[in-house]
Amino acid sequence: MNKQYNLSRRQILKGLGLTATTCILPINSYAIGAESESPVLVEAVSGQSELLGKGLGQTAVWSYNGMVPGPVIRVKQNQDVHVRFKNSLKQPSTIHWHGVRIDNKMDGVVGLTQDAVLPGKEFAYKFKAPDAGTYWYHPHNKTWEQLARGMYGLLIVDEEKPIAVDHDIALALDDWQLKRNGQLETESMGQIGEWAHGGRTGNVLTVNGKPGGSVQVKSGDRTRVRLCNTANSRILSLHVQGCSAQTIALDGQPVAPKKLDSGVVILAPAQRVDLILDFDKDPGSRAVISEVSEIRVPLMNFIYDEKQKSIAPKLNAPIILSDNGLAKMDLSNPLKVTLDMTGGAMGRMEKARVNGKELSIDELVRKHKMVWAFNGNAGMPEKPLFSAKRGQTVELTILNNTAWPHAMHIHGHHMQEIERKSRSPERSALFAAPNTWRDTILMDTAETVKVAFVADNPGKWAFHCHMIEHQAGGMMTWFEVV
Ligand code: C2O
Ligand code: CU
């Protein structure tokens, strides 16, 4: 199956000459001022998008406000976000604010924190954004379909004191499965085959809904680039060349600045990275961010001016973002929980429970379209995985007993990887991020990862694989903080 798509990806990319990227990216941004009393309208609607580039035809999509991605919502740290969500689709939906340590009732999870917003209905999302950084939003109902059709947008929370950069750009990176006529391939959508393997991967990559983009820079400029993987299931391998790069934040949370020596950043679905790019080459040079997981696809070009240089070079000084002040963990006496992941193609799962009822793998697939399980349970269980007292440190040992990588996402909190047992430490060194706060952690096949976090946000929180087909196919659970 994959072979065929590789081929068509190459063909589509070649056939349309998309490797030569020329457009400047449109970034639609709504700045919600502190004074603004009236909420911003975010409407789920169907529409058309020029995913293949200007003049190369329209693809029918579902979107927020008719744009892919939806509007960038930008607020200052600790400011209120107030969004009037209107559902003008024929399918129920919600908005989940990914990575935000949000008030539980605003988390947008159907069946756990709110009812689905029915077609024609509205829901008011109002919450404080406590952490500066790069976040995003997407539906949390039939996400495998709604996200694949184009429903996502970025949420940027600005630091109270802005950092010194010449440009600040936010890029939502997506992976689409398009047919040769440029329309979404929908027959495979929701099919168990895709769900049991690595999830839905596509043949066309986009940056902010376009095949690629370019911006003008000057030698000596310093740029903050926020990258967000909004794909359903593709793990992006991003290669940066023609400038020097340092990582300053992961999944919104600041990290000690780290030079990107390998030039490669791995971003699992839903993960974000904030990079500082220093354009330290001569005038007339070019820097490129490419995606290299299958073939090299240049996504973003930074074209150095032919002559001009930045007047006040500030390169190579580390940028240290101020801490968002997440609670300190107490690992001396944590609540210990184990999560055993099983199932999927080439797994040996024979049975699993759904709503307390044990089913053979055949029944599981036939009756519930599920193929994965957490601790022998497929899909959202009635009882939580665990219940923690507010303020308690939780230590979660996750065993990947499947033949596939997974991107485990925690709601309402950030967690730290405190231990990783891996068969190929060299490979996992590329995506492991020990002792940094993350909301999504990539685990390779056969790995065991120990994570810990402080359960300090009261409510019922989802915990699932963000390869969205895996979530839909059973990799979903929840915990509560009381
Ligand atoms: Cu980004 Cu539960 O989701
Ligand atoms: Cu998964």
Tab-separated table of C-alpha atoms and ligand atoms in Angstrom:
chain	number	residue	atom	x	y	z
A	1	MET	CA	0.000	0.000	0.000
A	2	ASN	CA	2.724	2.384	0.993
A	3	LYS	CA	4.756	1.753	-2.136
A	4	GLN	CA	2.019	2.990	-4.365
A	5	TYR	CA	1.670	6.181	-2.397
A	6	ASN	CA	5.387	6.784	-2.390
A	7	LEU	CA	5.290	6.624	-6.109
A	8	SER	CA	2.392	8.959	-6.492
A	9	ARG	CA	3.883	11.346	-3.963
A	10	ARG	CA	6.960	11.537	-6.111
A	11	GLN	CA	4.856	11.910	-9.221
A	12	ILE	CA	2.638	14.553	-7.813
A	13	LEU	CA	5.573	16.475	-6.477
A	14	LYS	CA	7.485	16.194	-9.727
A	15	GLY	CA	4.586	16.517	-12.095
A	16	LEU	CA	3.548	19.830	-10.719
A	17	GLY	CA	7.012	21.218	-10.278
A	18	LEU	CA	6.333	21.868	-6.659
A	19	THR	CA	9.899	21.655	-5.540
A	20	ALA	CA	10.407	25.189	-6.783
A	21	THR	CA	8.628	27.094	-4.075
A	22	THR	CA	8.019	30.739	-4.579
A	23	CYS	CA	5.065	31.865	-2.557
A	24	ILE	CA	5.263	33.853	0.627
A	25	LEU	CA	3.197	32.150	3.254
A	26	PRO	CA	-0.046	33.688	4.203
A	27	ILE	CA	-0.410	33.528	7.937
A	28	ASN	CA	-3.850	34.477	9.033
A	29	SER	CA	-3.663	35.791	12.498
A	30	TYR	CA	-6.195	37.068	14.947
A	31	ALA	CA	-4.627	38.880	17.830
A	32	ILE	CA	-7.061	38.749	20.679
A	33	GLY	CA	-6.423	41.927	22.624
A	34	ALA	CA	-6.775	41.922	26.385
A	35	GLU	CA	-9.379	44.638	25.986
A	36	SER	CA	-11.396	42.698	23.468
A	37	GLU	CA	-14.601	41.701	25.155
A	38	SER	CA	-16.134	40.051	22.142
A	39	PRO	CA	-15.101	36.500	21.385
A	40	VAL	CA	-13.433	35.477	18.162
A	41	LEU	CA	-15.648	33.386	15.900
A	42	VAL	CA	-14.177	30.069	14.818
A	43	GLU	CA	-16.538	28.253	12.503
A	44	ALA	CA	-16.206	24.701	11.260
A	45	VAL	CA	-17.170	24.827	7.591
A	46	SER	CA	-16.549	22.930	4.408
A	47	GLY	CA	-14.681	24.766	1.697
A	48	GLN	CA	-11.958	24.703	-0.901
A	49	SER	CA	-8.235	25.077	-0.519
A	50	GLU	CA	-5.358	25.431	-2.984
A	51	LEU	CA	-3.205	22.797	-1.336
A	52	LEU	CA	-1.150	22.186	-4.454
A	53	GLY	CA	-0.394	25.857	-4.951
A	54	LYS	CA	-1.881	28.857	-6.631
A	55	GLY	CA	-3.666	28.101	-9.884
A	56	LEU	CA	-3.271	24.340	-9.490
A	57	GLY	CA	-6.821	23.600	-8.545
A	58	GLN	CA	-8.945	23.467	-5.449
A	59	THR	CA	-9.245	20.606	-3.000
A	60	ALA	CA	-12.477	20.187	-1.084
A	61	VAL	CA	-11.671	20.413	2.631
A	62	TRP	CA	-13.268	20.918	6.015
A	63	SER	CA	-11.784	23.837	7.828
A	64	TYR	CA	-11.987	26.517	10.454
A	65	ASN	CA	-13.271	29.766	8.946
A	66	GLY	CA	-12.774	28.453	5.414
A	67	MET	CA	-8.981	28.410	5.672
A	68	VAL	CA	-6.416	25.634	5.997
A	69	PRO	CA	-4.950	26.013	8.514
A	70	GLY	CA	-7.564	27.884	10.497
A	71	PRO	CA	-6.768	31.323	11.875
A	72	VAL	CA	-3.718	31.691	14.087
A	73	ILE	CA	-5.023	32.640	17.483
A	74	ARG	CA	-2.440	34.726	19.263
A	75	VAL	CA	-2.612	35.901	22.844
A	76	LYS	CA	-0.288	37.059	25.570
A	77	GLN	CA	0.579	34.705	28.397
A	78	ASN	CA	-2.149	34.576	31.057
A	79	GLN	CA	-4.571	36.362	28.803
A	80	ASP	CA	-8.067	34.985	28.269
A	81	VAL	CA	-8.830	33.167	25.060
A	82	HIS	CA	-12.455	33.573	24.172
A	83	VAL	CA	-13.665	31.697	21.124
A	84	ARG	CA	-17.199	31.327	19.900
A	85	PHE	CA	-17.176	27.988	18.137
A	86	LYS	CA	-19.882	27.451	15.560
A	87	ASN	CA	-20.339	24.087	13.925
A	88	SER	CA	-21.541	24.512	10.368
A	89	LEU	CA	-20.583	21.005	9.310
A	90	LYS	CA	-22.967	18.069	9.012
A	91	GLN	CA	-20.988	16.162	11.644
A	92	PRO	CA	-20.765	16.862	15.399
A	93	SER	CA	-17.456	18.393	16.472
A	94	THR	CA	-15.559	20.193	19.238
A	95	ILE	CA	-12.314	22.103	19.641
A	96	HIS	CA	-9.481	20.687	21.716
A	97	TRP	CA	-6.701	23.118	22.667
A	98	HIS	CA	-3.723	20.846	22.354
A	99	GLY	CA	-1.026	21.216	25.006
A	100	VAL	CA	-2.754	23.949	26.973
A	101	ARG	CA	-2.956	23.373	30.729
A	102	ILE	CA	-6.556	24.304	30.440
A	103	ASP	CA	-9.618	24.356	32.648
A	104	ASN	CA	-11.039	20.823	32.285
A	105	LYS	CA	-14.465	21.868	30.971
A	106	MET	CA	-12.771	23.660	28.057
A	107	ASP	CA	-10.675	20.688	26.935
A	108	GLY	CA	-13.063	19.684	24.159
A	109	VAL	CA	-13.033	15.909	24.560
A	110	VAL	CA	-16.339	14.394	23.508
A	111	GLY	CA	-17.625	11.887	25.986
A	112	LEU	CA	-15.255	13.017	28.730
A	113	THR	CA	-15.305	16.791	29.196
A	114	GLN	CA	-18.199	17.916	27.009
A	115	ASP	CA	-20.943	16.817	24.650
A	116	ALA	CA	-20.283	17.093	20.947
A	117	VAL	CA	-21.375	20.379	19.400
A	118	LEU	CA	-24.112	19.339	16.990
A	119	PRO	CA	-24.448	20.699	13.457
A	120	GLY	CA	-25.753	24.254	13.581
A	121	LYS	CA	-24.928	24.630	17.271
A	122	GLU	CA	-22.354	26.705	19.130
A	123	PHE	CA	-20.068	26.393	22.133
A	124	ALA	CA	-18.188	29.151	23.943
A	125	TYR	CA	-14.585	28.295	24.798
A	126	LYS	CA	-13.151	30.603	27.409
A	127	PHE	CA	-9.897	29.887	29.190
A	128	LYS	CA	-6.652	31.368	30.346
A	129	ALA	CA	-3.485	30.434	28.480
A	130	PRO	CA	-1.059	29.926	31.371
A	131	ASP	CA	2.022	28.928	29.386
A	132	ALA	CA	3.831	30.925	26.729
A	133	GLY	CA	4.686	28.863	23.674
A	134	THR	CA	3.439	27.196	20.523
A	135	TYR	CA	0.166	25.259	20.748
A	136	TRP	CA	-2.540	24.204	18.350
A	137	TYR	CA	-6.192	23.314	18.136
A	138	HIS	CA	-8.170	20.585	16.412
A	139	PRO	CA	-11.428	18.637	16.790
A	140	HIS	CA	-11.776	15.866	19.354
A	141	ASN	CA	-14.637	14.020	17.740
A	142	LYS	CA	-13.980	11.695	14.807
A	143	THR	CA	-10.583	13.342	14.751
A	144	TRP	CA	-9.283	10.787	12.261
A	145	GLU	CA	-11.650	12.192	9.678
A	146	GLN	CA	-11.962	15.844	10.683
A	147	LEU	CA	-8.215	16.390	11.089
A	148	ALA	CA	-7.442	14.594	7.816
A	149	ARG	CA	-9.898	16.875	6.035
A	150	GLY	CA	-8.139	20.024	7.209
A	151	MET	CA	-9.453	21.080	10.608
A	152	TYR	CA	-6.612	22.535	12.629
A	153	GLY	CA	-5.041	25.848	13.535
A	154	LEU	CA	-2.212	27.271	15.622
A	155	LEU	CA	-2.501	28.907	19.012
A	156	ILE	CA	0.460	31.076	19.900
A	157	VAL	CA	0.934	32.350	23.406
A	158	ASP	CA	3.456	35.157	23.532
A	159	GLU	CA	5.933	35.579	26.346
A	160	GLU	CA	5.285	38.580	28.541
A	161	LYS	CA	8.695	39.905	27.515
A	162	PRO	CA	9.233	39.263	23.805
A	163	ILE	CA	12.562	37.735	22.789
A	164	ALA	CA	14.886	39.534	20.380
A	165	VAL	CA	14.436	38.099	16.900
A	166	ASP	CA	14.068	39.630	13.446
A	167	HIS	CA	11.203	37.367	12.393
A	168	ASP	CA	8.801	35.039	14.166
A	169	ILE	CA	7.087	32.574	11.883
A	170	ALA	CA	4.730	29.737	12.647
A	171	LEU	CA	4.437	26.770	10.307
A	172	ALA	CA	1.766	24.075	10.467
A	173	LEU	CA	3.114	21.053	8.606
A	174	ASP	CA	0.589	18.605	7.204
A	175	ASP	CA	0.509	15.399	5.218
A	176	TRP	CA	-2.372	14.762	2.796
A	177	GLN	CA	-3.474	11.762	0.827
A	178	LEU	CA	-4.649	13.237	-2.456
A	179	LYS	CA	-5.857	11.544	-5.610
A	180	ARG	CA	-4.464	12.454	-8.999
A	181	ASN	CA	-7.343	14.873	-9.509
A	182	GLY	CA	-6.191	16.776	-6.440
A	183	GLN	CA	-9.113	15.679	-4.258
A	184	LEU	CA	-8.780	13.958	-0.899
A	185	GLU	CA	-8.580	10.214	-1.054
A	186	THR	CA	-11.522	9.277	1.140
A	187	GLU	CA	-12.164	5.578	0.392
A	188	SER	CA	-9.391	4.449	2.698
A	189	MET	CA	-10.444	6.886	5.402
A	190	GLY	CA	-11.638	4.973	8.416
A	191	GLN	CA	-10.511	1.605	7.083
A	192	ILE	CA	-9.146	-0.832	9.563
A	193	GLY	CA	-6.056	-1.583	7.456
A	194	GLU	CA	-4.808	1.961	7.885
A	195	TRP	CA	-5.699	1.900	11.565
A	196	ALA	CA	-3.857	-1.350	12.278
A	197	HIS	CA	-0.626	-0.208	10.641
A	198	GLY	CA	1.188	3.096	10.991
A	199	GLY	CA	-1.966	5.174	10.528
A	200	ARG	CA	-2.832	7.388	7.592
A	201	THR	CA	0.132	8.801	5.734
A	202	GLY	CA	-0.158	10.783	2.545
A	203	ASN	CA	1.556	11.796	-0.653
A	204	VAL	CA	1.519	15.588	-0.427
A	205	LEU	CA	3.040	17.739	2.277
A	206	THR	CA	1.911	21.260	2.998
A	207	VAL	CA	3.190	24.200	5.011
A	208	ASN	CA	0.383	26.425	6.225
A	209	GLY	CA	-1.848	24.809	3.610
A	210	LYS	CA	0.529	25.457	0.684
A	211	PRO	CA	3.089	23.202	-0.985
A	212	GLY	CA	5.896	25.246	0.490
A	213	GLY	CA	7.035	28.749	0.984
A	214	SER	CA	9.871	31.154	1.117
A	215	VAL	CA	10.802	34.229	3.074
A	216	GLN	CA	13.473	36.851	2.542
A	217	VAL	CA	16.153	37.175	5.190
A	218	LYS	CA	19.435	39.022	5.543
A	219	SER	CA	22.763	37.598	6.439
A	220	GLY	CA	23.015	38.126	10.191
A	221	ASP	CA	19.269	37.822	10.828
A	222	ARG	CA	17.864	35.722	13.591
A	223	THR	CA	14.464	34.056	13.204
A	224	ARG	CA	12.210	32.105	15.509
A	225	VAL	CA	10.482	29.293	13.646
A	226	ARG	CA	7.635	27.444	15.293
A	227	LEU	CA	6.996	24.071	13.680
A	228	CYS	CA	3.910	22.005	14.409
A	229	ASN	CA	3.157	18.543	13.024
A	230	THR	CA	-0.572	18.528	12.298
A	231	ALA	CA	-0.533	15.293	10.280
A	232	ASN	CA	-2.780	12.419	11.327
A	233	SER	CA	0.060	9.934	11.617
A	234	ARG	CA	3.215	10.817	9.732
A	235	ILE	CA	6.356	11.243	11.826
A	236	LEU	CA	8.151	14.148	10.184
A	237	SER	CA	11.922	14.172	9.780
A	238	LEU	CA	12.921	17.742	9.213
A	239	HIS	CA	16.318	18.680	7.939
A	240	VAL	CA	17.648	22.210	8.383
A	241	GLN	CA	20.528	23.446	6.225
A	242	GLY	CA	22.104	26.771	5.289
A	243	CYS	CA	21.965	28.373	8.737
A	244	SER	CA	22.638	27.360	12.308
A	245	ALA	CA	19.799	26.240	14.474
A	246	GLN	CA	19.084	25.798	18.160
A	247	THR	CA	16.078	24.304	19.875
A	248	ILE	CA	14.518	26.618	22.461
A	249	ALA	CA	11.166	24.973	23.171
A	250	LEU	CA	9.428	21.611	22.765
A	251	ASP	CA	5.656	21.221	22.804
A	252	GLY	CA	5.395	24.838	23.929
A	253	GLN	CA	7.653	24.501	26.972
A	254	PRO	CA	11.106	26.139	27.082
A	255	VAL	CA	14.189	23.930	27.064
A	256	ALA	CA	17.826	24.771	27.701
A	257	PRO	CA	18.986	25.996	24.255
A	258	LYS	CA	20.531	23.173	22.322
A	259	LYS	CA	22.416	23.368	19.023
A	260	LEU	CA	20.943	21.215	16.327
A	261	ASP	CA	24.165	19.500	15.428
A	262	SER	CA	22.671	16.743	13.300
A	263	GLY	CA	20.513	19.264	11.464
A	264	VAL	CA	17.572	16.884	11.921
A	265	VAL	CA	14.448	17.362	14.012
A	266	ILE	CA	11.967	14.521	14.419
A	267	LEU	CA	8.417	15.661	15.040
A	268	ALA	CA	5.804	13.067	15.894
A	269	PRO	CA	2.170	13.906	15.158
A	270	ALA	CA	1.054	16.809	17.395
A	271	GLN	CA	4.562	17.691	18.565
A	272	ARG	CA	5.980	21.197	18.213
A	273	VAL	CA	9.469	22.582	18.231
A	274	ASP	CA	10.572	26.217	18.422
A	275	LEU	CA	13.876	26.812	16.687
A	276	ILE	CA	16.112	29.830	16.527
A	277	LEU	CA	17.663	30.047	13.094
A	278	ASP	CA	20.773	32.175	12.769
A	279	PHE	CA	21.462	33.106	9.162
A	280	ASP	CA	25.218	33.082	9.458
A	281	LYS	CA	26.112	32.489	5.802
A	282	ASP	CA	27.099	35.132	3.239
A	283	PRO	CA	24.610	37.375	1.451
A	284	GLY	CA	23.036	35.552	-1.500
A	285	SER	CA	22.911	32.204	0.341
A	286	ARG	CA	19.849	30.081	0.942
A	287	ALA	CA	18.670	28.071	3.902
A	288	VAL	CA	16.093	25.303	3.587
A	289	ILE	CA	13.925	23.228	5.871
A	290	SER	CA	13.125	19.951	4.109
A	291	GLU	CA	11.134	16.892	5.056
A	292	VAL	CA	13.185	13.763	4.486
A	293	SER	CA	11.179	10.825	5.886
A	294	GLU	CA	10.713	9.285	2.407
A	295	ILE	CA	12.238	11.582	-0.182
A	296	ARG	CA	13.647	15.053	0.289
A	297	VAL	CA	10.836	17.588	-0.002
A	298	PRO	CA	11.901	21.200	0.518
A	299	LEU	CA	9.206	22.907	2.549
A	300	MET	CA	10.536	26.262	3.507
A	301	ASN	CA	13.208	28.414	1.880
A	302	PHE	CA	14.972	31.319	3.501
A	303	ILE	CA	16.493	33.443	0.778
A	304	TYR	CA	19.348	35.647	1.929
A	305	ASP	CA	19.407	39.104	0.391
A	306	GLU	CA	22.085	39.411	-2.318
A	307	LYS	CA	23.892	42.307	-0.670
A	308	GLN	CA	22.486	43.473	2.615
A	309	LYS	CA	23.589	42.318	6.016
A	310	SER	CA	21.844	42.724	9.297
A	311	ILE	CA	23.268	45.766	11.015
A	312	ALA	CA	23.459	44.492	14.545
A	313	PRO	CA	24.471	40.863	14.435
A	314	LYS	CA	23.326	39.028	17.528
A	315	LEU	CA	24.053	35.537	16.342
A	316	ASN	CA	25.025	32.573	18.418
A	317	ALA	CA	23.999	34.041	21.744
A	318	PRO	CA	21.705	31.470	23.360
A	319	ILE	CA	18.106	32.478	23.837
A	320	ILE	CA	16.720	31.394	27.136
A	321	LEU	CA	12.968	31.593	27.439
A	322	SER	CA	11.623	32.099	30.879
A	323	ASP	CA	10.220	29.065	32.569
A	324	ASN	CA	6.444	28.651	32.609
A	325	GLY	CA	6.691	27.584	36.232
A	326	LEU	CA	5.316	24.051	36.028
A	327	ALA	CA	5.105	22.319	39.401
A	328	LYS	CA	8.204	20.425	40.521
A	329	MET	CA	7.920	16.649	40.629
A	330	ASP	CA	8.467	14.694	43.805
A	331	LEU	CA	9.861	11.382	42.639
A	332	SER	CA	10.463	10.086	46.152
A	333	ASN	CA	6.954	8.722	46.538
A	334	PRO	CA	5.067	8.806	43.242
A	335	LEU	CA	1.846	7.085	42.283
A	336	LYS	CA	3.127	4.282	40.039
A	337	VAL	CA	1.092	3.233	37.030
A	338	THR	CA	1.865	0.845	34.175
A	339	LEU	CA	0.458	1.096	30.687
A	340	ASP	CA	0.958	-1.881	28.422
A	341	MET	CA	0.323	-1.216	24.741
A	342	THR	CA	-0.648	-4.153	22.561
A	343	GLY	CA	-2.281	-4.914	19.227
A	344	GLY	CA	-1.928	-3.729	15.667
A	345	ALA	CA	-0.623	-5.516	12.630
A	346	MET	CA	2.135	-7.994	13.453
A	347	GLY	CA	1.157	-7.770	17.111
A	348	ARG	CA	0.110	-10.900	18.915
A	349	MET	CA	-2.974	-9.556	20.616
A	350	GLU	CA	-5.644	-12.263	20.786
A	351	LYS	CA	-8.341	-10.531	22.762
A	352	ALA	CA	-9.222	-7.311	24.524
A	353	ARG	CA	-12.022	-5.831	26.577
A	354	VAL	CA	-14.498	-3.261	25.388
A	355	ASN	CA	-16.680	-1.772	28.131
A	356	GLY	CA	-15.665	-4.608	30.422
A	357	LYS	CA	-16.601	-7.315	27.907
A	358	GLU	CA	-13.881	-9.592	26.635
A	359	LEU	CA	-13.800	-10.084	22.875
A	360	SER	CA	-11.606	-12.041	20.499
A	361	ILE	CA	-9.554	-9.987	18.095
A	362	ASP	CA	-11.948	-10.916	15.270
A	363	GLU	CA	-14.985	-9.702	17.178
A	364	LEU	CA	-13.095	-6.620	18.245
A	365	VAL	CA	-12.400	-5.684	14.649
A	366	ARG	CA	-15.805	-6.663	13.323
A	367	LYS	CA	-17.995	-5.146	16.014
A	368	HIS	CA	-15.986	-2.189	17.219
A	369	LYS	CA	-13.355	-1.501	14.558
A	370	MET	CA	-10.660	-1.719	17.199
A	371	VAL	CA	-7.227	-3.311	16.959
A	372	TRP	CA	-5.217	-1.794	19.794
A	373	ALA	CA	-5.424	-1.972	23.556
A	374	PHE	CA	-4.027	-0.362	26.697
A	375	ASN	CA	-3.746	-2.855	29.564
A	376	GLY	CA	-6.037	-5.200	27.645
A	377	ASN	CA	-8.723	-2.599	27.171
A	378	ALA	CA	-9.672	-1.236	23.744
A	379	GLY	CA	-11.138	2.261	23.435
A	380	MET	CA	-12.296	4.666	26.108
A	381	PRO	CA	-12.843	2.651	29.312
A	382	GLU	CA	-15.573	3.418	31.804
A	383	LYS	CA	-13.107	3.534	34.674
A	384	PRO	CA	-10.048	5.774	34.646
A	385	LEU	CA	-6.577	4.311	34.202
A	386	PHE	CA	-5.810	5.884	37.563
A	387	SER	CA	-7.045	8.527	39.864
A	388	ALA	CA	-4.507	10.906	41.408
A	389	LYS	CA	-4.796	13.363	44.230
A	390	ARG	CA	-4.256	16.921	43.159
A	391	GLY	CA	-0.569	17.766	43.446
A	392	GLN	CA	0.586	14.144	43.441
A	393	THR	CA	3.498	13.097	41.237
A	394	VAL	CA	2.579	10.255	38.908
A	395	GLU	CA	5.153	7.898	37.432
A	396	LEU	CA	3.872	6.135	34.367
A	397	THR	CA	5.731	3.234	32.801
A	398	ILE	CA	4.651	2.761	29.192
A	399	LEU	CA	5.553	-0.465	27.415
A	400	ASN	CA	5.320	-0.531	23.682
A	401	ASN	CA	4.579	-4.175	23.006
A	402	THR	CA	3.605	-3.502	19.412
A	403	ALA	CA	5.439	-3.429	16.107
A	404	TRP	CA	4.775	0.287	15.582
A	405	PRO	CA	5.914	3.611	16.989
A	406	HIS	CA	3.403	5.635	18.983
A	407	ALA	CA	3.082	9.261	20.048
A	408	MET	CA	1.562	9.300	23.510
A	409	HIS	CA	-0.291	12.487	24.367
A	410	ILE	CA	-1.378	13.663	27.788
A	411	HIS	CA	-4.158	16.211	28.209
A	412	GLY	CA	-4.124	19.145	30.630
A	413	HIS	CA	-0.542	18.504	31.782
A	414	HIS	CA	3.021	18.203	30.541
A	415	MET	CA	5.156	15.205	31.418
A	416	GLN	CA	8.861	14.416	31.530
A	417	GLU	CA	10.616	11.398	30.178
A	418	ILE	CA	12.729	10.084	33.037
A	419	GLU	CA	13.882	6.778	31.579
A	420	ARG	CA	13.917	5.088	28.183
A	421	LYS	CA	14.842	1.512	27.449
A	422	SER	CA	15.442	1.055	23.796
A	423	ARG	CA	16.731	-1.556	21.387
A	424	SER	CA	18.366	1.092	19.245
A	425	PRO	CA	19.440	3.956	21.489
A	426	GLU	CA	21.089	5.697	18.553
A	427	ARG	CA	17.807	5.978	16.733
A	428	SER	CA	15.806	7.022	19.754
A	429	ALA	CA	18.402	9.654	20.654
A	430	LEU	CA	16.959	11.591	17.721
A	431	PHE	CA	13.510	11.891	19.219
A	432	ALA	CA	13.929	11.268	22.929
A	433	ALA	CA	13.937	14.436	25.020
A	434	PRO	CA	14.782	13.463	28.572
A	435	ASN	CA	13.973	15.829	31.421
A	436	THR	CA	12.054	18.316	29.360
A	437	TRP	CA	8.333	19.000	29.614
A	438	ARG	CA	6.360	17.505	26.749
A	439	ASP	CA	2.713	16.878	26.012
A	440	THR	CA	3.435	14.237	23.374
A	441	ILE	CA	6.171	11.615	23.604
A	442	LEU	CA	7.320	9.485	20.698
A	443	MET	CA	8.040	5.847	21.477
A	444	ASP	CA	9.630	3.426	19.107
A	445	THR	CA	8.599	-0.186	18.753
A	446	ALA	CA	9.687	-2.375	21.683
A	447	GLU	CA	10.629	0.604	23.830
A	448	THR	CA	9.736	1.141	27.441
A	449	VAL	CA	9.506	4.730	28.549
A	450	LYS	CA	8.997	5.986	32.046
A	451	VAL	CA	7.365	9.393	32.268
A	452	ALA	CA	6.404	11.468	35.260
A	453	PHE	CA	4.273	14.522	35.862
A	454	VAL	CA	2.549	16.412	38.620
A	455	ALA	CA	-1.188	15.780	38.492
A	456	ASP	CA	-2.144	19.304	39.484
A	457	ASN	CA	-4.964	20.115	37.114
A	458	PRO	CA	-8.278	18.816	38.445
A	459	GLY	CA	-10.650	16.980	36.142
A	460	LYS	CA	-10.910	14.104	33.715
A	461	TRP	CA	-8.104	13.966	31.208
A	462	ALA	CA	-7.607	11.952	28.046
A	463	PHE	CA	-4.401	10.036	27.435
A	464	HIS	CA	-3.987	8.552	23.973
A	465	CYS	CA	-1.823	7.894	20.982
A	466	HIS	CA	-1.771	10.924	18.678
A	467	MET	CA	-1.386	8.793	15.606
A	468	ILE	CA	-5.027	9.499	15.261
A	469	GLU	CA	-5.963	6.218	13.587
A	470	HIS	CA	-4.448	4.393	16.571
A	471	GLN	CA	-6.491	6.481	18.965
A	472	ALA	CA	-9.648	5.673	16.996
A	473	GLY	CA	-8.619	2.020	16.819
A	474	GLY	CA	-8.424	1.594	20.577
A	475	MET	CA	-5.402	3.494	21.975
A	476	MET	CA	-7.373	5.750	24.242
A	477	THR	CA	-7.755	6.008	27.982
A	478	TRP	CA	-8.240	8.664	30.650
A	479	PHE	CA	-7.263	9.539	34.193
A	480	GLU	CA	-8.656	11.829	36.793
A	481	VAL	CA	-7.213	14.342	39.192
A	482	VAL	CA	-9.350	14.802	42.286
B	1	C2O	CU1	-4.141	16.814	20.104
B	1	C2O	CU2	-6.370	14.383	22.533
B	1	C2O	O1	-5.309	15.606	21.239
B	2	CU	CU	-0.003	4.842	18.053
